[in-house]
mmCIF file of C-alpha atoms in Angstrom:
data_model
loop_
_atom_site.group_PDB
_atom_site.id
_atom_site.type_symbol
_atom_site.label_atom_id
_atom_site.label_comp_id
_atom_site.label_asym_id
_atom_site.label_seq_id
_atom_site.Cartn_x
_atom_site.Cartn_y
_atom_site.Cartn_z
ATOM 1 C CA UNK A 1 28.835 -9.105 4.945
ATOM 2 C CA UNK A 2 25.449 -11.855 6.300
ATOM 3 C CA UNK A 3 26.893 -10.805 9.641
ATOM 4 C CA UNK A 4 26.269 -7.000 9.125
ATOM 5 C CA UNK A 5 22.227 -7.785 7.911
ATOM 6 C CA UNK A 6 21.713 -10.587 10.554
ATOM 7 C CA UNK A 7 22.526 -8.328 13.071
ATOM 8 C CA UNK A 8 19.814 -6.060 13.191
ATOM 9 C CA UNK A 9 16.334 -8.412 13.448
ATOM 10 C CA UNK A 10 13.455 -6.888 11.861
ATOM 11 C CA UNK A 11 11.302 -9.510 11.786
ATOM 12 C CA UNK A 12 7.717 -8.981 12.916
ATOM 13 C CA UNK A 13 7.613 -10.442 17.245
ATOM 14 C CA UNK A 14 5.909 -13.514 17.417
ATOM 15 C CA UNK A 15 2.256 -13.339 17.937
ATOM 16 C CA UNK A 16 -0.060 -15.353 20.546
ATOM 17 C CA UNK A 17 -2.205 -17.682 18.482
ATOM 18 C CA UNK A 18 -5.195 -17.174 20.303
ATOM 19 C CA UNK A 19 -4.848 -13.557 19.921
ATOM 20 C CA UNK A 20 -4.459 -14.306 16.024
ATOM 21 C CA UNK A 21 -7.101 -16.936 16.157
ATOM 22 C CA UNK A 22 -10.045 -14.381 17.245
ATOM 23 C CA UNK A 23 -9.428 -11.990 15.020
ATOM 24 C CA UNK A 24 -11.074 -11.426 11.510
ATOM 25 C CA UNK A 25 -7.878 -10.589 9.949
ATOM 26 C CA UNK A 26 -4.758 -12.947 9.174
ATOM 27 C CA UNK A 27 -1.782 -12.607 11.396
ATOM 28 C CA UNK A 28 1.423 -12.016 10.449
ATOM 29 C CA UNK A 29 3.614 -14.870 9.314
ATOM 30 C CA UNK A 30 5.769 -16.963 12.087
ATOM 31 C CA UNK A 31 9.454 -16.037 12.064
ATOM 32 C CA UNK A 32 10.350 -19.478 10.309
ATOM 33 C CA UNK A 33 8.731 -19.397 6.825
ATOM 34 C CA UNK A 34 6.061 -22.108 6.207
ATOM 35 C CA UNK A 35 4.156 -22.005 3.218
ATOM 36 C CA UNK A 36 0.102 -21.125 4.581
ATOM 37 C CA UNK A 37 -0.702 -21.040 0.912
ATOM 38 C CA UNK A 38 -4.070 -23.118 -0.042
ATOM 39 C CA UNK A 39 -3.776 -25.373 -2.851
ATOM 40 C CA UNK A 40 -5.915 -23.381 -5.061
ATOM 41 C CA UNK A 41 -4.143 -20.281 -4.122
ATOM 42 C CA UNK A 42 -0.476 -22.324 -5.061
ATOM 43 C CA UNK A 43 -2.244 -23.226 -8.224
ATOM 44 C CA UNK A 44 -3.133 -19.210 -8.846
ATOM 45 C CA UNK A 45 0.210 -18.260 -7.557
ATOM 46 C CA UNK A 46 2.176 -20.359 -10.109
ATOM 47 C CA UNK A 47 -0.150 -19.335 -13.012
ATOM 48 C CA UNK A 48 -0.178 -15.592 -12.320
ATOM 49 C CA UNK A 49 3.039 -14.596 -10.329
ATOM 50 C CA UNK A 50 5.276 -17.889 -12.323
ATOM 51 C CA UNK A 51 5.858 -18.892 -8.706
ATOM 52 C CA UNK A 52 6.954 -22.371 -8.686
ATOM 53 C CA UNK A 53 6.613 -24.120 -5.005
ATOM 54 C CA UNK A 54 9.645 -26.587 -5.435
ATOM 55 C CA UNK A 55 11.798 -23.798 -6.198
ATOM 56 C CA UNK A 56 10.292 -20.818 -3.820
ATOM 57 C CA UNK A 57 13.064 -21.388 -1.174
ATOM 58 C CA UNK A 58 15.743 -21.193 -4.401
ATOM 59 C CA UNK A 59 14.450 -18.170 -5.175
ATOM 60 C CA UNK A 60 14.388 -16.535 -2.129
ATOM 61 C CA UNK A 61 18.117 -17.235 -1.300
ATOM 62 C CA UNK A 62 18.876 -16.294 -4.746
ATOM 63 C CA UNK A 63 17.055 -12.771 -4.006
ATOM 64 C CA UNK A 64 19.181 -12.454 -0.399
ATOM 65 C CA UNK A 65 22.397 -13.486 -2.171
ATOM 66 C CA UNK A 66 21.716 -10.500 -4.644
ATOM 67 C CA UNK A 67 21.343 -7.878 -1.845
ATOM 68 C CA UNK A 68 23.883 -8.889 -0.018
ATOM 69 C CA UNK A 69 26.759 -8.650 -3.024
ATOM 70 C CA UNK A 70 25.234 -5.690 -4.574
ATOM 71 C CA UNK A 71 23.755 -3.359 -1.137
ATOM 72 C CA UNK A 72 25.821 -4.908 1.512
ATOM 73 C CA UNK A 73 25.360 -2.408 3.512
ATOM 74 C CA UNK A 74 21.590 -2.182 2.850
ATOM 75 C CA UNK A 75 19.897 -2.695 6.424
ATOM 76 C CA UNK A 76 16.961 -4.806 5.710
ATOM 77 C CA UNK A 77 14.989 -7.651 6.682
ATOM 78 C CA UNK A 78 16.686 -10.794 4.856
ATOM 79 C CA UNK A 79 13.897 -13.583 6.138
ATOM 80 C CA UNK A 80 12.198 -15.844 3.905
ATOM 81 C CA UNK A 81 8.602 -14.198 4.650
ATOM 82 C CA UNK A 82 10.035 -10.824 3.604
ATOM 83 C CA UNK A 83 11.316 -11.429 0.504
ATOM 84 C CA UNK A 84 8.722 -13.139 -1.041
ATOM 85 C CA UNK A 85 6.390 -10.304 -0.393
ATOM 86 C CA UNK A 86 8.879 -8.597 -3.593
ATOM 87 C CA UNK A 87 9.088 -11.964 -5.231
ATOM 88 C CA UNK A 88 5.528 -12.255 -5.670
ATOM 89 C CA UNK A 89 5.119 -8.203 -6.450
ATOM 90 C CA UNK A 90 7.300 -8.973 -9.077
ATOM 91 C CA UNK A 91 6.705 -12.082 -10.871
ATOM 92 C CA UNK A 92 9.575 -13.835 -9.291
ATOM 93 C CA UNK A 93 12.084 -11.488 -11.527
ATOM 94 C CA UNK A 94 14.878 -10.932 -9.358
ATOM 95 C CA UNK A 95 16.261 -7.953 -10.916
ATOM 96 C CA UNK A 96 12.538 -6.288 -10.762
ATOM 97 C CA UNK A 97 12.110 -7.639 -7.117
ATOM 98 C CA UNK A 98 15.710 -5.990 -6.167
ATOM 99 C CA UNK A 99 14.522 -2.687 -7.319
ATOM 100 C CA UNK A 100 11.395 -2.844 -6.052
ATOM 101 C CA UNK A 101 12.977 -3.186 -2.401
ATOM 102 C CA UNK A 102 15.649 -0.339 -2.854
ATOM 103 C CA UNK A 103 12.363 1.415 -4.159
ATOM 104 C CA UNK A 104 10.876 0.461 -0.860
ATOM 105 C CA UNK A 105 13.570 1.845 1.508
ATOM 106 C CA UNK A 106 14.136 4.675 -0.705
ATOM 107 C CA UNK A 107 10.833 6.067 -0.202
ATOM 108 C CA UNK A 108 11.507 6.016 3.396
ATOM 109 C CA UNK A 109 14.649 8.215 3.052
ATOM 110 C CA UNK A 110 13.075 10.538 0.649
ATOM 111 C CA UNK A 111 9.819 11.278 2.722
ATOM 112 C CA UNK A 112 10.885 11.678 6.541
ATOM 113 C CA UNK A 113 7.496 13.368 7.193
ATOM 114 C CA UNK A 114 5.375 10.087 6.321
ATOM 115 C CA UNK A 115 8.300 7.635 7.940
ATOM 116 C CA UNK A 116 10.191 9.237 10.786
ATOM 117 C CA UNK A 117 8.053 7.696 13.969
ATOM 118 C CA UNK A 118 5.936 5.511 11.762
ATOM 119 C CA UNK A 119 3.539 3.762 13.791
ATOM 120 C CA UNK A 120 -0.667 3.475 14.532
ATOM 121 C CA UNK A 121 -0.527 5.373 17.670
ATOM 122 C CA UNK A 122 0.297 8.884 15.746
ATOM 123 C CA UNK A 123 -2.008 8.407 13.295
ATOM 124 C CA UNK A 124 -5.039 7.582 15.960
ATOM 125 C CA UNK A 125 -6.645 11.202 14.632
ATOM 126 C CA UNK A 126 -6.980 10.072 11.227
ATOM 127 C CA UNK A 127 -8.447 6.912 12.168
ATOM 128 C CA UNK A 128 -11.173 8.242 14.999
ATOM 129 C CA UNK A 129 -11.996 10.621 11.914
ATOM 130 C CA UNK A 130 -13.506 7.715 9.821
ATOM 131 C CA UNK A 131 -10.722 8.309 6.617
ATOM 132 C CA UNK A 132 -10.162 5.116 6.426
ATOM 133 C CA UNK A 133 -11.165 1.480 7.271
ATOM 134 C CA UNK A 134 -11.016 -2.363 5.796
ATOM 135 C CA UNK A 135 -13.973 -4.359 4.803
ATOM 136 C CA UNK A 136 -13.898 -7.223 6.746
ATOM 137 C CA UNK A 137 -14.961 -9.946 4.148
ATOM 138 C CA UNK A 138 -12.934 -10.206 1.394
ATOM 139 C CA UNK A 139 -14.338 -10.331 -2.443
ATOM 140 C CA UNK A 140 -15.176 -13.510 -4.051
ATOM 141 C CA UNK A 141 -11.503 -13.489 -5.824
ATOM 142 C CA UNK A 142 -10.125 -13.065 -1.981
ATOM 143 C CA UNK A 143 -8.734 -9.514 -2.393
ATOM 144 C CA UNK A 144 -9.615 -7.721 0.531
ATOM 145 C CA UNK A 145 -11.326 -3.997 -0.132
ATOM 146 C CA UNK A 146 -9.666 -0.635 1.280
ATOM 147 C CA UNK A 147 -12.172 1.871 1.803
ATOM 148 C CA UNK A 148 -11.031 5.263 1.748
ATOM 149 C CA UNK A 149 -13.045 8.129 2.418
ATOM 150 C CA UNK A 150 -11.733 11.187 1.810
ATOM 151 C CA UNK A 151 -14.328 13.646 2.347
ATOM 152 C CA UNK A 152 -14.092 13.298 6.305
ATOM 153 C CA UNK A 153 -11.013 15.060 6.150
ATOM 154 C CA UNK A 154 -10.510 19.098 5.974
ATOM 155 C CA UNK A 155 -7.125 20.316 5.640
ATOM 156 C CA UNK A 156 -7.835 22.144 8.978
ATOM 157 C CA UNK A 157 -7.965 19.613 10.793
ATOM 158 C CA UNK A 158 -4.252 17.896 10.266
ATOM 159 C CA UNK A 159 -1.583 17.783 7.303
ATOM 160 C CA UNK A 160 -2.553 15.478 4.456
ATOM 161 C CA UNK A 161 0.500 14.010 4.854
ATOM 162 C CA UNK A 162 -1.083 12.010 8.260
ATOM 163 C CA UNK A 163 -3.567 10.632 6.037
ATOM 164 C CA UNK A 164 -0.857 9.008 3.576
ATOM 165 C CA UNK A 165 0.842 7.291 6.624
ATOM 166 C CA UNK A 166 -2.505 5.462 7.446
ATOM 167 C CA UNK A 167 -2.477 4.778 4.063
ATOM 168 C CA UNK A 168 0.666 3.244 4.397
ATOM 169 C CA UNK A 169 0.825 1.323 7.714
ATOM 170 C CA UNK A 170 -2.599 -0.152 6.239
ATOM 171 C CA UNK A 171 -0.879 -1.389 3.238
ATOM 172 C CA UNK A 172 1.431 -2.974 5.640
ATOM 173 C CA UNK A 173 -0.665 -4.791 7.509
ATOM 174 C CA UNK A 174 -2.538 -5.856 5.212
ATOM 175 C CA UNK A 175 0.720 -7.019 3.398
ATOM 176 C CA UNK A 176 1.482 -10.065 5.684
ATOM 177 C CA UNK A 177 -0.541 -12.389 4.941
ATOM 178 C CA UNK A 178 0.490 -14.844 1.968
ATOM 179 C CA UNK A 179 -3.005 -14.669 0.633
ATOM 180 C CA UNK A 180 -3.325 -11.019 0.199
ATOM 181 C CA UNK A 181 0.313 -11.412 -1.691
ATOM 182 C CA UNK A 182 -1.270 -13.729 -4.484
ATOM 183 C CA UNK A 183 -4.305 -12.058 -4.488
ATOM 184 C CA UNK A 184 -3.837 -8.352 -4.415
ATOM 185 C CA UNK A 185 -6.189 -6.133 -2.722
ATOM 186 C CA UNK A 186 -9.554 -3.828 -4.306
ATOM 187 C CA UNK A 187 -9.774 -0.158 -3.677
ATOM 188 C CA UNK A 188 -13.259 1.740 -2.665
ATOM 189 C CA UNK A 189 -12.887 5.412 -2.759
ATOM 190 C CA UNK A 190 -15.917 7.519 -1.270
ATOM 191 C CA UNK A 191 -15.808 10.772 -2.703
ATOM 192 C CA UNK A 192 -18.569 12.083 -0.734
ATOM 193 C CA UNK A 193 -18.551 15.113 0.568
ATOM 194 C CA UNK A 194 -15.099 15.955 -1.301
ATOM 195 C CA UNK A 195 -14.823 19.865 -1.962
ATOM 196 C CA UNK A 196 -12.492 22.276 -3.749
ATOM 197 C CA UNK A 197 -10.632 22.848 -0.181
ATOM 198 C CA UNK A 198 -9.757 18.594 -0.216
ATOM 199 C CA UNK A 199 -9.703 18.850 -3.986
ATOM 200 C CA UNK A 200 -6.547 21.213 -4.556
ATOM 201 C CA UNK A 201 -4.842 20.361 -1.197
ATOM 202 C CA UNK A 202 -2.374 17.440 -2.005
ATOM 203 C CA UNK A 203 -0.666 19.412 -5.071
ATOM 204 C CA UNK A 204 0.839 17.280 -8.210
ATOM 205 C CA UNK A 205 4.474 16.836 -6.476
ATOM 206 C CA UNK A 206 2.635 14.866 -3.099
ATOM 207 C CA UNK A 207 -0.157 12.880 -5.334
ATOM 208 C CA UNK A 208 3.665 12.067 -7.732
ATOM 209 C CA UNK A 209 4.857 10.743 -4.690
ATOM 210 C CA UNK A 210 2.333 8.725 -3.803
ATOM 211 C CA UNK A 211 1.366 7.300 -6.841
ATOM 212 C CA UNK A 212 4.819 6.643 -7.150
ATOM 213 C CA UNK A 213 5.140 4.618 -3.914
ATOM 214 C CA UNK A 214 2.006 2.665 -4.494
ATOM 215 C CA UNK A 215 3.069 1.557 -8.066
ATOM 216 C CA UNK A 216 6.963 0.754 -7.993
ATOM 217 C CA UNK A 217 7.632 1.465 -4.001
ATOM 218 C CA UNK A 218 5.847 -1.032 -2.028
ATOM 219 C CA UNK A 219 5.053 -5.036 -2.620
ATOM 220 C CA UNK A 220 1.261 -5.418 -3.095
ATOM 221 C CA UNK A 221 -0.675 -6.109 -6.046
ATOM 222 C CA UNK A 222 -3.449 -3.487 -6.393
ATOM 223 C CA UNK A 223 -6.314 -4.777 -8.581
ATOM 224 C CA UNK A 224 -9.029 -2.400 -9.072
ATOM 225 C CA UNK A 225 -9.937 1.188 -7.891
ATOM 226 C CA UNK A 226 -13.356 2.346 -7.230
ATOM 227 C CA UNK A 227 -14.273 5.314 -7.248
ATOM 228 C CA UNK A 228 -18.032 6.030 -5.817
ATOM 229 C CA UNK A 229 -20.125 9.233 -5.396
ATOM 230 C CA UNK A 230 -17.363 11.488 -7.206
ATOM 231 C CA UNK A 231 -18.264 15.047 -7.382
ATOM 232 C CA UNK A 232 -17.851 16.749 -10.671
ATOM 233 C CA UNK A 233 -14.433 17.932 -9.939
ATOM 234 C CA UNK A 234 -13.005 14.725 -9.815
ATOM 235 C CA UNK A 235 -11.997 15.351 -12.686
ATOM 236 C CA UNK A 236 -9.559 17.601 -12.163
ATOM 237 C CA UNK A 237 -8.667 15.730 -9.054
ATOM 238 C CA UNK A 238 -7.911 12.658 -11.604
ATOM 239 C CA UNK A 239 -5.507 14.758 -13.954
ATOM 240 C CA UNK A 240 -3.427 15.823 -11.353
ATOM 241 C CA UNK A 241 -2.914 11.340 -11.051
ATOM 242 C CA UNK A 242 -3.284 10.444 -13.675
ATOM 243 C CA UNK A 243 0.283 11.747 -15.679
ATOM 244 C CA UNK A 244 1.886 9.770 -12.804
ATOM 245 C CA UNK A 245 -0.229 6.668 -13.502
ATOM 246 C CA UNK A 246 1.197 3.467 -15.784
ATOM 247 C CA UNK A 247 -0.948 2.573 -17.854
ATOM 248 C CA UNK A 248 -2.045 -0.723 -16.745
ATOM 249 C CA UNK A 249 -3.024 0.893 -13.438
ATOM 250 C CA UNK A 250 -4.794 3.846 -15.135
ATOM 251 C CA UNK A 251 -7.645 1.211 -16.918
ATOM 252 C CA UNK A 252 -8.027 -0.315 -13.468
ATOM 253 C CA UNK A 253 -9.777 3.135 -12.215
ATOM 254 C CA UNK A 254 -13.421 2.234 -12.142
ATOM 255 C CA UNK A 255 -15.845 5.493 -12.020
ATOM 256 C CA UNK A 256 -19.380 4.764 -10.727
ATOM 257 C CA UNK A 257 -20.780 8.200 -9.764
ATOM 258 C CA UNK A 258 -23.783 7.340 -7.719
ATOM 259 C CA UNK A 259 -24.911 4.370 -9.796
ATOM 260 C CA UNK A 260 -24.725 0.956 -6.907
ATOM 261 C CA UNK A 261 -25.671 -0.908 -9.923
ATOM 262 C CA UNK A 262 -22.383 -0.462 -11.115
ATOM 263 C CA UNK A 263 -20.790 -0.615 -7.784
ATOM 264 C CA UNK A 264 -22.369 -4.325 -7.313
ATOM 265 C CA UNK A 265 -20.828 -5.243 -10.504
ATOM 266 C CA UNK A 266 -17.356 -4.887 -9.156
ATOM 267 C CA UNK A 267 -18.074 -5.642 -5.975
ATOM 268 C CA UNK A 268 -20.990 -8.152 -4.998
ATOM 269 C CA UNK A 269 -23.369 -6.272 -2.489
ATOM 270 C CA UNK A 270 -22.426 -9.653 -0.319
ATOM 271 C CA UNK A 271 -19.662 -8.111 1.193
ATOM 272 C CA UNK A 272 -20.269 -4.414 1.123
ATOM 273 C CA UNK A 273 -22.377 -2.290 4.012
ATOM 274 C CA UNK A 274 -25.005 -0.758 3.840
ATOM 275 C CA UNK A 275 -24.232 2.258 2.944
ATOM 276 C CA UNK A 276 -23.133 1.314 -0.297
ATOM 277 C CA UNK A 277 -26.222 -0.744 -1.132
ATOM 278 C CA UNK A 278 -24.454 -3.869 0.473
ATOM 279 C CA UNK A 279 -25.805 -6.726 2.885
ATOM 280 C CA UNK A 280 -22.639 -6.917 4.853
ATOM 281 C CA UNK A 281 -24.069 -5.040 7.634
ATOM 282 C CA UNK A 282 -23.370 -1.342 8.481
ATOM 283 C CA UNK A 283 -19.623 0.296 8.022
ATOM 284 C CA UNK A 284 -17.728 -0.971 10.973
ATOM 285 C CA UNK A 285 -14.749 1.977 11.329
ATOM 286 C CA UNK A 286 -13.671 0.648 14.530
ATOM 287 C CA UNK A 287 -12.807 -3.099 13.764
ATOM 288 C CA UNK A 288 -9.744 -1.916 11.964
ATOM 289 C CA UNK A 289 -8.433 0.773 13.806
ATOM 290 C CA UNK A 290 -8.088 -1.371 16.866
ATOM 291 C CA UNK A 291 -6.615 -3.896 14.671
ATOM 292 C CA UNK A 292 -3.852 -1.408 13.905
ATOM 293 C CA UNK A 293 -3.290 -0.405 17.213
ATOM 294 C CA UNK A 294 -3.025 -3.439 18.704
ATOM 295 C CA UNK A 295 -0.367 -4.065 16.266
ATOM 296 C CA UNK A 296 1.818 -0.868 17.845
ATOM 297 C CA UNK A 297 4.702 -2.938 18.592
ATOM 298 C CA UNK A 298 5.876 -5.033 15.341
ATOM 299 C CA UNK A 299 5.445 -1.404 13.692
ATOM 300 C CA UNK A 300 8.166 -0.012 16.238
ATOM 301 C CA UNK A 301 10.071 -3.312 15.361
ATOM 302 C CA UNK A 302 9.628 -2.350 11.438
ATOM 303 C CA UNK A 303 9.368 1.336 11.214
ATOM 304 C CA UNK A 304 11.252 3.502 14.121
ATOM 305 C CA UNK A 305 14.819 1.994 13.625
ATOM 306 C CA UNK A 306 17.738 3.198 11.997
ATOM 307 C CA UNK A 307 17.724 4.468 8.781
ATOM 308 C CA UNK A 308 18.094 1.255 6.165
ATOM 309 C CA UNK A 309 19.520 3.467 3.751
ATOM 310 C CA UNK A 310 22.783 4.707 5.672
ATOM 311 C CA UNK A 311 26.029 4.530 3.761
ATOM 312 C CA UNK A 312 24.060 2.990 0.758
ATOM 313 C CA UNK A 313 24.883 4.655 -2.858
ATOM 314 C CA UNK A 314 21.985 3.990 -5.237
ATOM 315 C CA UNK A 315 21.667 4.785 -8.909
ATOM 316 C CA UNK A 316 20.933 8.260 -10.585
ATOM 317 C CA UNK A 317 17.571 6.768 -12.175
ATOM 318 C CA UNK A 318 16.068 5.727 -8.776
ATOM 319 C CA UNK A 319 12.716 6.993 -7.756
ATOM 320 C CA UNK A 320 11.635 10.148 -5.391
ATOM 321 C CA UNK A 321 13.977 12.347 -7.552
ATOM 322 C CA UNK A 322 14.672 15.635 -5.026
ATOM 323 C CA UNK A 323 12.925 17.279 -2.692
ATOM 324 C CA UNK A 324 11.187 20.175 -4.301
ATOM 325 C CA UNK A 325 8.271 20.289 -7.090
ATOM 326 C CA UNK A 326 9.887 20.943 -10.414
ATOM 327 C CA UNK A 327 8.734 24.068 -12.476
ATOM 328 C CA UNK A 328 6.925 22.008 -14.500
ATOM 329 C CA UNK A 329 4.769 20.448 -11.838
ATOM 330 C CA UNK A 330 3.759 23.969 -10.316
ATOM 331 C CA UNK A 331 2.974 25.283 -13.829
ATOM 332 C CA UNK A 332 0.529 22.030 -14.243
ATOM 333 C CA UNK A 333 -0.801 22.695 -10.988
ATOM 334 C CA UNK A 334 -1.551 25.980 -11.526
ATOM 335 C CA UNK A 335 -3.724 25.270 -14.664
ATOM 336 C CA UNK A 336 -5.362 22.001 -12.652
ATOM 337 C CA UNK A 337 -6.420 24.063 -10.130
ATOM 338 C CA UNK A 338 -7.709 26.995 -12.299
ATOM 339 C CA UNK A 339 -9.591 23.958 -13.844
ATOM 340 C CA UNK A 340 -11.052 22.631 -10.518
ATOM 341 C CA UNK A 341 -12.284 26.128 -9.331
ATOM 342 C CA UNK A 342 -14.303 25.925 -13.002
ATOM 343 C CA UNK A 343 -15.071 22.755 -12.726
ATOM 344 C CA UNK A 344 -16.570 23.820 -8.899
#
């Protein structure tokens, strides 16, 4: 059974140092785990994710020797850098950290239209457009921020659908490194500009979906949401989440309107730009999108390669339940967008 996983290497290629070494950003692990962990971040790690350093190794092979008894025909990654990335998501529970990365692949299988052809070159549009970027200093608890911004977009100008695989090949990148793992990363949402065409666009059954991903279908920790400059029909904009939200992640949804005050307060003005009251210079769009694109390759390593889920049989109760909005959905969108058109 090892020799049907080991056979397909998924593993991101190595990287030139002195590539990794000027850029702002972490690179991605080297193929043969080695702990890049900081003391103090060990020291958080074991406190807040139970993660115990003389028995990470253990753990990991006792995660690997669960997929490969129980999905072995699951095509995944199986290295030590991997699988710690669910380890840590989960607490170091292995039955949690299991389903979490059946979670993961299911997603794939259940959205072609995010994860067929996954990679930064077909999503250049929705980077050139400003949607999204990262901050390049992290916050004083080392969670880097993801600034969203989606008022930029109009839904004639592409499907939203492009703007959740940004989303997501962000998330991955910003996945690799071992900090971001212990830390968890900060959301900024800029609502400016945000109108009842951007408002009622995604529908209940695509924000389930990706809600759904975010919380149980991919490894990172996220800490805090921001939202900044939301128009009044946020509001309606936030009910159609907010159902799909647990309710941990619901009280982490921090609405500031226009007040910075209340911005700095989450976020020190230290490491935000400008244009958010900050002393971080202005909003660099660019740093990150080349960052992205110069990582085309490991994301045709990772993403355009068979499908993972092929000849697997998972349970009745996993997640991204059919392909179609129930009834129930279109009958609450219905009334949400009656309610955003009011609200308007």
């Amino acid at each position: 059974m090892a020799d049907q996983h080991e056979s397909i290497d998924l593993r991101s290629p190595p990287v030139d140092p002195s590539v990794a070494a000027g850029s702002w950003f972490p690179g991605p692990p080297p193929p043969m785990y080695t702990c890049t962990l900081t003391p103090e971040l060990v020291a958080k790690a074991r406190e807040e994710l139970q993660e115990k350093p003389e028995w990470r190794l253990r753990d990991v092979q006792a995660l690997r020797d669960m997929i490969l008894k129980e999905q072995p025909n699951l095509r995944t990654r199986l290295d030590d850098a991997f699988l710690l990335r669910f380890l840590r998501a989960r607490k170091f529970d292995y039955d949690r950290a299991l389903q979490l990365l059946l979670n993961y692949h299911a997603g794939r299988k259940a959205w072609p239209e995010v994860f067929q052809d996954l990679k930064p070159s077909t999503v250049k549009h929705v980077l050139d457009l400003g949607f999204l970027t990262v901050l390049p200093q992290p916050d004083p608890s080392g969670r880097y921020i993801l600034c969203l911004r989606p008022g930029k977009w109009k839904p004639n100008d592409y499907p939203f659908v492009d703007n959740v695989r940004a989303i997501y090949l962000t998330l991955e990148k910003l996945i690799q490194p071992e900090e971001t793992q212990v830390n968890g990363i900060v959301i900024l949402a800029d609502y400016s500009g945000v109108g009842m065409s951007q408002a009622s666009n995604p529908g209940p059954f695509l924000a389930k979906k990706v809600v759904s991903i975010l919380q149980d279908g991919f490894p990172i920790r996220i800490k805090a949401v921001n939202i900044i400059n939301e128009p009044r029909i946020f509001k309606g904009i936030f009910a159609i989440i907010k159902p799909f939200l647990k309710e941990k992640m619901a009280e982490r949804y921090v609405l500031h309107g226009s007040d910075l005050r209340s911005l700095h307060r989450n976020i020190p003005r230290s490491v935000l730009p400008e244009e958010y009251g900050g002393t971080a210079g202005q909003l660099d769009m660019c740093a990150w999108s080349r960052l992205l694109l110069d990582s085309e390759e490991e994301f045709i390593v990772e993403f355009c390669q068979p499908d993972p889920l092929e000849g697997v049989v998972l349970p009745d109760s996993m997640l991204f339940e059919g392909d179609q909005a129930s009834g129930q959905d279109e009958d609450t969108f219905r009334g949400l967008r009656s309610q955003l058109y009011y609200c308007y």
